[in-house]
Coordinates of N, CA and C in Angstrom, one line a residue:
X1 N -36.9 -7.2 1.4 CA -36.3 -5.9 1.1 C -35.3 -5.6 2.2
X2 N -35.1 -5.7 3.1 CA -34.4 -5.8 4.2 C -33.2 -6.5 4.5
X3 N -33.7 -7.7 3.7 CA -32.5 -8.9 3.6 C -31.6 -7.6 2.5
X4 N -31.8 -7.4 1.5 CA -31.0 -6.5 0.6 C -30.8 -5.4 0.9
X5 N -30.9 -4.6 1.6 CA -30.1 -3.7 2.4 C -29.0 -4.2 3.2
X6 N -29.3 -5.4 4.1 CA -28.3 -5.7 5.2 C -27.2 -6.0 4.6
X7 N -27.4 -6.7 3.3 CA -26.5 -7.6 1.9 C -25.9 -6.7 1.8
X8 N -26.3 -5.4 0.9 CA -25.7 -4.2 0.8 C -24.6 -3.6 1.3
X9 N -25.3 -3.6 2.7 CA -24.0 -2.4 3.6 C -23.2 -3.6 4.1
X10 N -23.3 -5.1 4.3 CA -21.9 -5.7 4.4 C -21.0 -5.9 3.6
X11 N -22.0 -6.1 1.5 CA -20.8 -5.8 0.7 C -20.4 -4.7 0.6
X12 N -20.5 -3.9 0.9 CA -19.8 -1.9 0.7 C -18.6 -2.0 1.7
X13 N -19.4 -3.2 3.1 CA -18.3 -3.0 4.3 C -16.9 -3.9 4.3
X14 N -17.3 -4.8 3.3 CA -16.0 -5.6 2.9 C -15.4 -5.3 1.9
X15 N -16.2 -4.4 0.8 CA -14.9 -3.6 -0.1 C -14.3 -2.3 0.5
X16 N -14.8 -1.9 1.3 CA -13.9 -0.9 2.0 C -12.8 -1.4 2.8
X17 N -13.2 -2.6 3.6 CA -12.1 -2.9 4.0 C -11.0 -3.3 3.1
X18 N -11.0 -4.4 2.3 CA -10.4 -4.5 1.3 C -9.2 -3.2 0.4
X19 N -10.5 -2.7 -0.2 CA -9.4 -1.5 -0.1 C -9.0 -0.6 0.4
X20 N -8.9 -0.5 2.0 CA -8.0 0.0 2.6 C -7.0 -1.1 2.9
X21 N -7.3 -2.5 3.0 CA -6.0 -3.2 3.0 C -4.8 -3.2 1.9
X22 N -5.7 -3.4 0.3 CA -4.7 -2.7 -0.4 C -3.7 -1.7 -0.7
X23 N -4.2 -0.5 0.0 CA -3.7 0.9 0.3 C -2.9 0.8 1.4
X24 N -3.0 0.6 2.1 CA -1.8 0.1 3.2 C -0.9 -0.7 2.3
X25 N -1.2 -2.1 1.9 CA -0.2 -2.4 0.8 C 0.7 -1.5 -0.2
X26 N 0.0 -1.1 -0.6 CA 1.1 -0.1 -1.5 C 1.5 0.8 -1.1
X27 N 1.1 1.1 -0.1 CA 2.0 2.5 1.1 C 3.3 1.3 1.5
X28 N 3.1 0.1 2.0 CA 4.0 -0.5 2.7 C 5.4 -0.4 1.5
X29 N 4.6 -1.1 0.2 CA 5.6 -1.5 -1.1 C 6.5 0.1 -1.3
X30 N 5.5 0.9 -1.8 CA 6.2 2.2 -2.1 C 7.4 2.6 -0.9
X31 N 6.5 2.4 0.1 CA 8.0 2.8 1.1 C 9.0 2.3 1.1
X32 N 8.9 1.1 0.7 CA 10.0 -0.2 0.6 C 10.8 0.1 -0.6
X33 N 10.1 1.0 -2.0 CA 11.0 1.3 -3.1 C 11.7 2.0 -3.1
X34 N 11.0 3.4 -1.8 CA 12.2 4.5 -1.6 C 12.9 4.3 -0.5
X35 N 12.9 3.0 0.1 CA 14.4 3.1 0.9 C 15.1 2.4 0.0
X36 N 14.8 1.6 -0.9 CA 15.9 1.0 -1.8 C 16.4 1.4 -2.8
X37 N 15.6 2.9 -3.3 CA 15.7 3.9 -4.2 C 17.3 4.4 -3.7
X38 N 17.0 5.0 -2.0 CA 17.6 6.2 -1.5 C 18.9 5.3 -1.5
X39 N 18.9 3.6 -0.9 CA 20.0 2.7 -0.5 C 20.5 3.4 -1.6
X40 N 20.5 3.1 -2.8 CA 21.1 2.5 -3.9 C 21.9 4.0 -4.5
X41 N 21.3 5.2 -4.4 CA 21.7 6.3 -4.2 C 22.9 6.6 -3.7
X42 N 22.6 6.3 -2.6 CA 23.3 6.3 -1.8 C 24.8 5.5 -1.8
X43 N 24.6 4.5 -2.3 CA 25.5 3.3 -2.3 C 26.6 4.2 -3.1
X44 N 25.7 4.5 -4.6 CA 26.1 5.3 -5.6 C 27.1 6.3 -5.5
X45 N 26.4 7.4 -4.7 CA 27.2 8.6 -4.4 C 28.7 7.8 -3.4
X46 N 28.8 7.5 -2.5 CA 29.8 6.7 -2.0 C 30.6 6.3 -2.2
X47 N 30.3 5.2 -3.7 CA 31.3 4.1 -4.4 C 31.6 5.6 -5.7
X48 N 31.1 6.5 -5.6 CA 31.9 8.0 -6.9 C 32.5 8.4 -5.9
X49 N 32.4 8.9 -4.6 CA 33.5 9.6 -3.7 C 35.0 8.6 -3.6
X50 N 34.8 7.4 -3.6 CA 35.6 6.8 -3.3 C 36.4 6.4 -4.4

């Protein structure tokens, strides 16, 4: 019984890590979309002023 508990809270403790690694991933990605969002915007607005 004991062995299955310990089992337990290390698998719970490796999918949490897990998905907090994911979550960091897609904070990293998404941030990465809106600077190339804003680049590209930006490029945009520039290359119409000009």
């Amino acid at each position: 019984m004991e062995m299955w508990i310990i089992l337990l809270r290390s698998v719970t403790f490796e999918t949490e890590k897990i998905s907090e690694i994911i979550i960091k991933y897609k904070m990293k990605n998404s941030m990465k979309n809106m600077n190339l969002l804003s680049a590209l915007l930006m490029g945009g607005v520039l290359s119409l002023g000009l």
